[in-house]
Amino acid sequence: MSDNRKHMGMKAKTTIGNTVIYIILVLMSIIWLIPFVCIVFESFRGENTGQVGYLIPKQWSWANYKALFVEDPDKTVQFMLWYKNTFIIAAVSSLIHTFIVLCTSYTLSRMRFRGRKALMNIMLVLGMFPGFITMIVLYTILSKIGWTGAGSVPGLILIYTASAAMGYYVSKGFFDTVPRSLDEAARIDGATRAQVLFRITLPMAKPIVIYQILTAFMAPWGDFIFAKYIAHGTSAGMTVAVGMQNLITKSNNSAHYTHFCAAGVVVAIPITVLFMFLQKYYVEGVTGGAVKG
Amino acid sequence: MKRRFTALLAIAMAFCMTIGAAGCGKKNKAEDLSELNGTYDITVWVSEVDGVKALTEQQIDKFEADHPGIVLNATIEGVSEADSATLMITSVEDGADIFCFAQDQLARLVMAGALQPLGQATAEEVRNMNDEGAVRSASVGDTIYCYPLTADNGYFMYYDKSVIPESDLDSLEKIIADCEKAGKMFSMELETSAWYNAAFFFGTGCVSEWTTDENGGFVSVNDTFNSDKGLIALKGMQKLLKSSSYNSSSSTSDFAAAVPSAVVISGTWGLADVKAALGDNFGATDLPSFTVDGKEYHLGSFSGNKLLGVKPQVDKKRAAVLQKLALYLTGEECQVQRFESKGWGPSNKKAMASEAVQKDVALSALGQQNKYAIPQGQIHGSWWDIAKVYAVSAKTATTDAELKKALQDYQDTISGLFAMSVDEKEAWSIIGSMNGDGWSTDISMICDSKGVWHSDAIKFEKFDEFKARQGKSWTVNIGGDGKADGSNFVVEEPGYYFVKFTYDKDSNSGKIELEKSSDIYGFTVIGSINGDGWTIDLPMEIAADGSWKTTEAYTMAKGVEFKVRQGKNWDVAYPSSNFVVEADGTYFIKLNADLTVELIAK
């Protein structure tokens, strides 16, 4: 009897516990989702373009999205241009970044050379400085080359990829788990180091490659500080983040707030889609590198 | 659709004008500008407000049409007037050729060399064309540095007619009561903007007048905020600050906020928002009065304007074209266009007098308020942050004493910007890496009767670097090599040292020395040692741990007494009663870092 009661108690306890947890989770997800829902609703508001005190649009419309892709006579909204800039910067720097990171981590994982430990330590320490402390110097240098203002695209690519090698940790951890005997076997068969990397190791390291591409793509995609500084007020050299910020300045806010929201949704789409398709690899990549072999 | 049509129409019109003007160009030509003919690539930064870029483009087209032979490939960017000065100063080279900015940025821009002063003839023309206050705002000293673009950078009161009856409009207290009764907000940006909160001070007759020299550097200020009048102003401000309706904002979109405002203190730029949100209940007028101790004070305000500047150019021909264009863009025709499409109040006297401008509700409200306004001259950039603080203090303050303290703190900070007596300007100090704060704090030195400067004991690490400088500025400084602007003095051996510095004004050179003792700060031993009757100071030296020790050992008999004193006088001496030697012997005398005295047998 007492056993039975205890058993019932456990069950009831679990139910109550689960209910409480679910309520908390639901509340948290509501809190977390509200800003996104707001942005999406506002992006469909048709009656005016400023900020208002209510959430549900009185008039639903695609006008805000259209405004992004139609040429603005006033040239305030140059979304296509910003999108193109951002995409080129993000795509090119993610490719360069990934290539450099993979080569660095493979080298540091497989080869033993003098100063290897020191090099790793130096990169660790250097990586601890926030990148933007060098902003003013970088601006001056890039400005002399002509890679600021309208020419900011190559400038930003250089900035985002220049320190790529320092992000080798996760991939090095992953390469460490790949058995060295495979390398050795390939080397005995006459493969060069590069062939070993590209033919043998990389096909096995798909998750980490995808993880690198994703993270390297996202950093420039969302960066604001450098992009704003390097663009120097020139809309031809702006990225999406900088251009969008221009839409919600004090005097632009009432004319472009809903465009800003629509742009926010459009910007989120590629990243979201990319993540949905690559999520499996992404998780493997992050956790795979964490276990040291 | 309508907007696109308007744009098309505008382009079509511009096109027609081009054709038209080209056709009759020769006939109109009053002055010969043919030597300026050519093609110029220029960058223009105008306000990012919707429509301004398109309008500017049309105006530049018109300029080209009026001056056949001059071809301008203009890149027009929308950069907010708050940002443009910062961007120009970041890199004058990369900045725009022509840019618009708010007048309070002028001093910074002049100091950064980002503005080409106007030539004499152009300056005369600008002076004749524009409102006197606007011209003053474009000048530093007697030189005009840029072109007045608008004269509407001031604030007044937008209100909701359904909440505030017309009979209450003159009284701040009544308006606050109306807002509280209706459960609506009263928006005035007091805590985060000195631009708005100064209204109360100007209302009671306080002033904050800053003087600049020819280079745009601030030399003095006449500020009367910390006074009885200032106290009245803060008391008036408290009425609003402590109201449940108070909202620290100047955004006209507050009229449509979740808890809507019934009153927003803002400027002409918010007009469209207010009209959209309030419709028929839209109202605009001058600021109200507040009453303290039975006396009424009408709120003051800043009046100011936007300016258009031209960057200094290498090519003289190009500079002349840009000056011509700037003059045209700020002339009567363009100002009227800007008023008609954007509602910007003109600074041009003829444009101001036009009927349309006189009839504009927002501009006429601004005009009413302008009777109480103070033209915003050159104001020290730090003022805006310093002056926010008293509003924050006033919100929580409950007594007069607290308000007075807030004003006193304000004044202390203001005077700190200049306060430096002649002695302080002449005084030498050292600055360097030894106090671990990256060359940001000066260590002061004292001058002895011979004109030699001494510092207190400073702990140095190996390779610490420092320099000596005068008046806490780098204008006059001496390095380790003894030369003006010379290289840093580098410390070779770590430990405590006194810096001794001798300066020769005639050759503007000096000598930095590190010593283990100091005439002013150093300790010496005095007493009945060697049978001496307390007349001779025996030398000591400071050690690496901050303790002091005699340079040699002395033979002392039991019963000998002495003290360790600083600077060879009795102001500081240890121990408090004489040290008595307890056994015969030869000893070093040591003053520990914790100020105890002990004997160390040789």
CSV table of N, CA and C in Angstrom, one decimal, chain B residues 401-514:
chain,number,residue,atom,x,y,z
B,401,ALA,N,19.5,72.2,-0.9
B,401,ALA,CA,20.9,72.0,-0.8
B,401,ALA,C,21.4,71.0,-1.8
B,402,GLU,N,20.5,70.0,-2.1
B,402,GLU,CA,20.9,69.0,-3.1
B,402,GLU,C,20.9,69.7,-4.5
B,403,LEU,N,20.0,70.5,-4.8
B,403,LEU,CA,20.0,71.2,-6.1
B,403,LEU,C,21.2,72.1,-6.2
B,404,LYS,N,21.5,72.8,-5.1
B,404,LYS,CA,22.7,73.7,-5.1
B,404,LYS,C,24.0,72.9,-5.4
B,405,LYS,N,24.0,71.7,-4.8
B,405,LYS,CA,25.2,70.9,-5.0
B,405,LYS,C,25.3,70.5,-6.4
B,406,ALA,N,24.2,70.1,-7.0
B,406,ALA,CA,24.2,69.7,-8.5
B,406,ALA,C,24.7,70.8,-9.3
B,407,LEU,N,24.3,72.1,-9.0
B,407,LEU,CA,24.8,73.2,-9.8
B,407,LEU,C,26.3,73.5,-9.5
B,408,GLN,N,26.7,73.3,-8.3
B,408,GLN,CA,28.1,73.5,-7.9
B,408,GLN,C,28.9,72.5,-8.7
B,409,ASP,N,28.5,71.3,-8.7
B,409,ASP,CA,29.3,70.2,-9.4
B,409,ASP,C,29.4,70.6,-10.9
B,410,TYR,N,28.3,71.1,-11.4
B,410,TYR,CA,28.3,71.5,-12.8
B,410,TYR,C,29.3,72.6,-13.0
B,411,GLN,N,29.3,73.6,-12.2
B,411,GLN,CA,30.2,74.7,-12.4
B,411,GLN,C,31.7,74.2,-12.2
B,412,ASP,N,31.9,73.3,-11.2
B,412,ASP,CA,33.3,72.8,-11.0
B,412,ASP,C,33.8,72.1,-12.3
B,413,THR,N,32.9,71.3,-12.9
B,413,THR,CA,33.3,70.6,-14.1
B,413,THR,C,33.6,71.6,-15.2
B,414,ILE,N,32.7,72.6,-15.4
B,414,ILE,CA,32.9,73.6,-16.4
B,414,ILE,C,34.3,74.3,-16.2
B,415,SER,N,34.5,74.8,-15.0
B,415,SER,CA,35.7,75.6,-14.8
B,415,SER,C,36.9,74.7,-14.9
B,416,GLY,N,36.7,73.4,-14.6
B,416,GLY,CA,37.8,72.5,-14.8
B,416,GLY,C,38.4,72.4,-16.2
B,417,LEU,N,37.5,72.8,-17.2
B,417,LEU,CA,37.9,72.8,-18.6
B,417,LEU,C,39.0,73.9,-18.9
B,418,PHE,N,38.9,74.9,-18.1
B,418,PHE,CA,39.9,76.0,-18.3
B,418,PHE,C,40.8,76.3,-17.1
B,419,ALA,N,40.2,76.0,-15.9
B,419,ALA,CA,40.9,76.5,-14.7
B,419,ALA,C,42.3,76.0,-14.7
B,420,MET,N,43.2,77.0,-14.8
B,420,MET,CA,44.6,76.7,-14.6
B,420,MET,C,45.2,78.0,-14.4
B,421,SER,N,45.8,78.2,-13.2
B,421,SER,CA,46.3,79.5,-12.8
B,421,SER,C,47.7,79.6,-13.5
B,422,VAL,N,48.2,80.8,-13.4
B,422,VAL,CA,49.5,81.1,-14.1
B,422,VAL,C,50.6,80.1,-13.5
B,423,ASP,N,50.5,79.9,-12.2
B,423,ASP,CA,51.5,79.0,-11.5
B,423,ASP,C,51.3,77.6,-12.1
B,424,GLU,N,50.1,77.2,-12.3
B,424,GLU,CA,49.9,75.8,-12.8
B,424,GLU,C,50.4,75.7,-14.2
B,425,LYS,N,50.2,76.8,-15.0
B,425,LYS,CA,50.7,76.7,-16.4
B,425,LYS,C,52.2,76.7,-16.4
B,426,GLU,N,52.8,77.3,-15.4
B,426,GLU,CA,54.3,77.3,-15.4
B,426,GLU,C,54.9,76.1,-14.8
B,427,ALA,N,54.1,75.4,-14.0
B,427,ALA,CA,54.6,74.3,-13.3
B,427,ALA,C,55.0,73.1,-14.1
B,428,TRP,N,56.1,72.4,-13.7
B,428,TRP,CA,56.5,71.2,-14.4
B,428,TRP,C,56.0,70.0,-13.7
B,429,SER,N,55.7,69.0,-14.5
B,429,SER,CA,55.3,67.7,-13.9
B,429,SER,C,55.9,66.6,-14.8
B,430,ILE,N,55.9,65.4,-14.3
B,430,ILE,CA,56.4,64.3,-15.2
B,430,ILE,C,55.2,63.4,-15.5
B,431,ILE,N,55.3,62.8,-16.6
B,431,ILE,CA,54.2,61.9,-17.0
B,431,ILE,C,54.9,60.7,-17.8
B,432,GLY,N,54.4,59.5,-17.5
B,432,GLY,CA,55.0,58.4,-18.2
B,432,GLY,C,54.3,57.1,-17.9
B,433,SER,N,55.0,56.0,-18.1
B,433,SER,CA,54.4,54.7,-18.0
B,433,SER,C,54.5,54.1,-16.6
B,434,MET,N,55.2,54.9,-15.6
B,434,MET,CA,55.4,54.2,-14.3
B,434,MET,C,54.2,54.1,-13.4
B,435,ASN,N,53.2,54.9,-13.6
B,435,ASN,CA,52.0,54.7,-12.7
B,435,ASN,C,51.0,53.8,-13.4
B,436,GLY,N,51.4,53.1,-14.4
B,436,GLY,CA,50.6,52.0,-15.0
B,436,GLY,C,49.3,52.5,-15.6
B,437,ASP,N,49.2,53.8,-15.9
B,437,ASP,CA,47.9,54.2,-16.5
B,437,ASP,C,48.1,54.7,-17.9
B,438,GLY,N,49.3,54.3,-18.5
B,438,GLY,CA,49.4,54.7,-19.9
B,438,GLY,C,49.5,56.2,-20.2
B,439,TRP,N,50.4,56.9,-19.5
B,439,TRP,CA,50.7,58.3,-19.8
B,439,TRP,C,49.4,59.1,-19.6
B,440,SER,N,48.6,58.9,-18.6
B,440,SER,CA,47.5,59.8,-18.6
B,440,SER,C,47.4,60.7,-17.3
B,441,THR,N,48.2,60.4,-16.3
B,441,THR,CA,48.2,61.2,-15.1
B,441,THR,C,49.6,61.9,-14.9
B,442,ASP,N,49.6,63.2,-14.7
B,442,ASP,CA,50.8,63.8,-14.4
B,442,ASP,C,51.2,63.7,-12.9
B,443,ILE,N,52.5,63.5,-12.7
B,443,ILE,CA,53.0,63.5,-11.3
B,443,ILE,C,53.6,64.9,-11.1
B,444,SER,N,53.1,65.7,-10.1
B,444,SER,CA,53.5,67.0,-10.0
B,444,SER,C,54.9,67.1,-9.3
B,445,MET,N,55.5,68.2,-9.5
B,445,MET,CA,56.9,68.5,-8.9
B,445,MET,C,56.8,69.8,-8.2
B,446,ILE,N,57.7,69.9,-7.2
B,446,ILE,CA,57.8,71.2,-6.4
B,446,ILE,C,59.1,71.9,-6.8
B,447,CYS,N,59.0,73.2,-6.9
B,447,CYS,CA,60.2,74.0,-7.3
B,447,CYS,C,60.9,74.5,-6.0
B,448,ASP,N,62.2,74.3,-5.9
B,448,ASP,CA,62.9,74.8,-4.7
B,448,ASP,C,63.4,76.2,-4.9
B,449,SER,N,64.1,76.7,-3.9
B,449,SER,CA,64.5,78.2,-4.1
B,449,SER,C,65.5,78.4,-5.2
B,450,LYS,N,66.1,77.4,-5.7
B,450,LYS,CA,67.1,77.6,-6.7
B,450,LYS,C,66.5,77.3,-8.1
B,451,GLY,N,65.2,77.1,-8.2
B,451,GLY,CA,64.5,76.9,-9.5
B,451,GLY,C,64.6,75.5,-10.0
B,452,VAL,N,65.0,74.5,-9.1
B,452,VAL,CA,65.1,73.1,-9.5
B,452,VAL,C,63.8,72.4,-9.0
B,453,TRP,N,63.3,71.5,-9.9
B,453,TRP,CA,62.1,70.9,-9.6
B,453,TRP,C,62.3,69.5,-9.1
B,454,HIS,N,61.5,69.1,-8.0
B,454,HIS,CA,61.7,67.8,-7.4
B,454,HIS,C,60.4,67.1,-7.3
B,455,SER,N,60.4,65.8,-7.6
B,455,SER,CA,59.2,65.0,-7.4
B,455,SER,C,59.4,64.2,-6.1
B,456,ASP,N,58.3,63.7,-5.6
B,456,ASP,CA,58.3,62.8,-4.4
B,456,ASP,C,58.9,61.5,-4.9
B,457,ALA,N,59.1,60.5,-4.0
B,457,ALA,CA,59.7,59.2,-4.4
B,457,ALA,C,58.7,58.5,-5.3
B,458,ILE,N,59.2,58.0,-6.4
B,458,ILE,CA,58.3,57.3,-7.4
B,458,ILE,C,58.9,55.9,-7.6
B,459,LYS,N,58.1,54.9,-7.6
B,459,LYS,CA,58.6,53.6,-7.8
B,459,LYS,C,58.6,53.3,-9.3
B,460,PHE,N,59.8,53.0,-9.8
B,460,PHE,CA,60.0,52.7,-11.2
B,460,PHE,C,60.3,51.2,-11.4
B,461,GLU,N,59.8,50.7,-12.5
B,461,GLU,CA,60.2,49.3,-13.0
B,461,GLU,C,61.3,49.5,-14.0
B,462,LYS,N,61.9,48.5,-14.3
B,462,LYS,CA,63.0,48.5,-15.3
B,462,LYS,C,62.3,48.9,-16.7
B,463,PHE,N,62.9,49.8,-17.4
B,463,PHE,CA,62.5,50.3,-18.7
B,463,PHE,C,61.2,51.1,-18.7
B,464,ASP,N,60.8,51.6,-17.5
B,464,ASP,CA,59.7,52.6,-17.4
B,464,ASP,C,60.2,53.8,-18.2
B,465,GLU,N,59.3,54.5,-18.9
B,465,GLU,CA,59.7,55.7,-19.6
B,465,GLU,C,58.9,56.9,-19.2
B,466,PHE,N,59.5,58.1,-19.2
B,466,PHE,CA,58.7,59.2,-18.9
B,466,PHE,C,59.4,60.5,-19.5
B,467,LYS,N,58.6,61.6,-19.4
B,467,LYS,CA,59.1,62.9,-19.8
B,467,LYS,C,58.7,63.9,-18.9
B,468,ALA,N,59.3,65.1,-18.9
B,468,ALA,CA,58.9,66.2,-18.1
B,468,ALA,C,58.1,67.2,-19.0
B,469,ARG,N,57.0,67.7,-18.5
B,469,ARG,CA,56.3,68.7,-19.3
B,469,ARG,C,55.8,69.8,-18.5
B,470,GLN,N,55.5,70.9,-19.2
B,470,GLN,CA,55.0,72.1,-18.4
B,470,GLN,C,53.5,72.4,-18.6
B,471,GLY,N,52.9,72.7,-17.5
B,471,GLY,CA,51.5,73.1,-17.6
B,471,GLY,C,50.6,71.9,-18.0
B,472,LYS,N,51.0,70.7,-17.7
B,472,LYS,CA,50.3,69.5,-18.1
B,472,LYS,C,49.9,69.5,-19.5
B,473,SER,N,50.7,70.1,-20.4
B,473,SER,CA,50.4,70.0,-21.8
B,473,SER,C,51.7,69.7,-22.5
B,474,TRP,N,51.6,69.3,-23.8
B,474,TRP,CA,52.8,68.8,-24.5
B,474,TRP,C,53.5,70.0,-25.2
B,475,THR,N,53.0,71.2,-25.0
B,475,THR,CA,53.6,72.3,-25.8
B,475,THR,C,55.0,72.5,-25.5
B,476,VAL,N,55.4,72.5,-24.2
B,476,VAL,CA,56.8,72.5,-23.8
B,476,VAL,C,57.1,71.3,-23.0
B,477,ASN,N,58.0,70.4,-23.6
B,477,ASN,CA,58.3,69.2,-22.9
B,477,ASN,C,59.8,68.9,-23.1
B,478,ILE,N,60.4,68.2,-22.1
B,478,ILE,CA,61.8,67.9,-22.2
B,478,ILE,C,61.9,66.4,-22.1
B,479,GLY,N,62.8,65.8,-22.9
B,479,GLY,CA,63.0,64.3,-22.9
B,479,GLY,C,64.2,63.9,-22.1
B,480,GLY,N,64.5,62.7,-22.1
B,480,GLY,CA,65.6,62.1,-21.3
B,480,GLY,C,67.0,62.7,-21.8
B,481,ASP,N,67.0,63.1,-23.1
B,481,ASP,CA,68.2,63.6,-23.7
B,481,ASP,C,68.4,65.1,-23.4
B,482,GLY,N,67.5,65.7,-22.6
B,482,GLY,CA,67.6,67.1,-22.3
B,482,GLY,C,67.0,68.0,-23.3
B,483,LYS,N,66.6,67.5,-24.4
B,483,LYS,CA,66.1,68.4,-25.5
B,483,LYS,C,64.6,68.5,-25.5
B,484,ALA,N,64.2,69.7,-26.0
B,484,ALA,CA,62.7,69.9,-26.2
B,484,ALA,C,62.2,68.8,-27.2
B,485,ASP,N,61.0,68.3,-26.9
B,485,ASP,CA,60.4,67.2,-27.7
B,485,ASP,C,61.4,66.0,-27.9
B,486,GLY,N,62.3,65.9,-27.0
B,486,GLY,CA,63.3,64.8,-27.1
B,486,GLY,C,62.7,63.4,-26.8
B,487,SER,N,63.6,62.4,-26.8
B,487,SER,CA,63.1,61.1,-26.6
B,487,SER,C,62.9,60.8,-25.1
B,488,ASN,N,62.1,59.8,-24.8
B,488,ASN,CA,61.7,59.5,-23.4
B,488,ASN,C,62.9,59.2,-22.5
B,489,PHE,N,62.9,59.5,-21.3
B,489,PHE,CA,63.8,59.1,-20.3
B,489,PHE,C,63.5,57.6,-20.0
B,490,VAL,N,64.6,56.8,-20.0
B,490,VAL,CA,64.3,55.4,-19.8
B,490,VAL,C,65.0,55.0,-18.5
B,491,VAL,N,64.3,54.3,-17.6
B,491,VAL,CA,64.9,53.9,-16.3
B,491,VAL,C,65.6,52.6,-16.5
B,492,GLU,N,66.9,52.5,-16.0
B,492,GLU,CA,67.7,51.3,-16.2
B,492,GLU,C,67.5,50.4,-15.1
B,493,GLU,N,67.5,50.9,-13.8
B,493,GLU,CA,67.5,50.0,-12.6
B,493,GLU,C,66.2,50.3,-11.9
B,494,PRO,N,65.4,49.2,-11.6
B,494,PRO,CA,64.1,49.4,-10.9
B,494,PRO,C,64.4,49.9,-9.5
B,495,GLY,N,63.4,50.5,-8.9
B,495,GLY,CA,63.5,50.9,-7.5
B,495,GLY,C,62.8,52.3,-7.3
B,496,TYR,N,62.9,52.8,-6.1
B,496,TYR,CA,62.4,54.1,-5.8
B,496,TYR,C,63.4,55.2,-6.2
B,497,TYR,N,62.9,56.2,-6.8
B,497,TYR,CA,63.8,57.4,-7.2
B,497,TYR,C,63.1,58.7,-7.0
B,498,PHE,N,63.8,59.7,-6.8
B,498,PHE,CA,63.3,61.1,-6.8
B,498,PHE,C,63.7,61.7,-8.2
B,499,VAL,N,62.8,62.3,-8.8
B,499,VAL,CA,63.2,62.9,-10.1
B,499,VAL,C,63.6,64.4,-9.8
B,500,LYS,N,64.7,64.7,-10.3
B,500,LYS,CA,65.2,66.1,-10.1
B,500,LYS,C,65.3,66.7,-11.5
B,501,PHE,N,64.7,67.8,-11.7
B,501,PHE,CA,64.6,68.4,-13.1
B,501,PHE,C,65.1,69.9,-13.1
B,502,THR,N,66.0,70.2,-13.9
B,502,THR,CA,66.5,71.5,-14.1
B,502,THR,C,66.1,72.0,-15.5
B,503,TYR,N,65.5,73.2,-15.6
B,503,TYR,CA,65.1,73.7,-16.9
B,503,TYR,C,65.7,75.0,-17.2
B,504,ASP,N,66.2,75.1,-18.4
B,504,ASP,CA,66.9,76.3,-18.8
B,504,ASP,C,65.9,76.9,-19.9
B,505,LYS,N,65.3,78.0,-19.5
B,505,LYS,CA,64.3,78.6,-20.4
B,505,LYS,C,64.9,79.2,-21.7
B,506,ASP,N,66.1,79.8,-21.5
B,506,ASP,CA,66.7,80.4,-22.7
B,506,ASP,C,67.0,79.5,-23.8
B,507,SER,N,67.5,78.3,-23.5
B,507,SER,CA,67.8,77.3,-24.5
B,507,SER,C,66.7,76.3,-24.7
B,508,ASN,N,65.6,76.4,-24.0
B,508,ASN,CA,64.5,75.5,-24.0
B,508,ASN,C,65.1,74.0,-23.9
B,509,SER,N,65.9,73.8,-22.9
B,509,SER,CA,66.4,72.5,-22.7
B,509,SER,C,66.5,72.2,-21.2
B,510,GLY,N,66.7,71.0,-20.8
B,510,GLY,CA,66.7,70.7,-19.4
B,510,GLY,C,67.4,69.5,-19.1
B,511,LYS,N,67.4,69.1,-17.8
B,511,LYS,CA,68.2,67.9,-17.4
B,511,LYS,C,67.3,67.1,-16.4
B,512,ILE,N,67.1,65.8,-16.8
B,512,ILE,CA,66.3,65.0,-15.8
B,512,ILE,C,67.3,64.1,-15.1
B,513,GLU,N,67.3,64.0,-13.8
B,513,GLU,CA,68.2,63.1,-13.1
B,513,GLU,C,67.4,62.3,-12.1
B,514,LEU,N,67.8,61.1,-11.9
B,514,LEU,CA,67.2,60.2,-10.8
B,514,LEU,C,68.1,60.2,-9.6
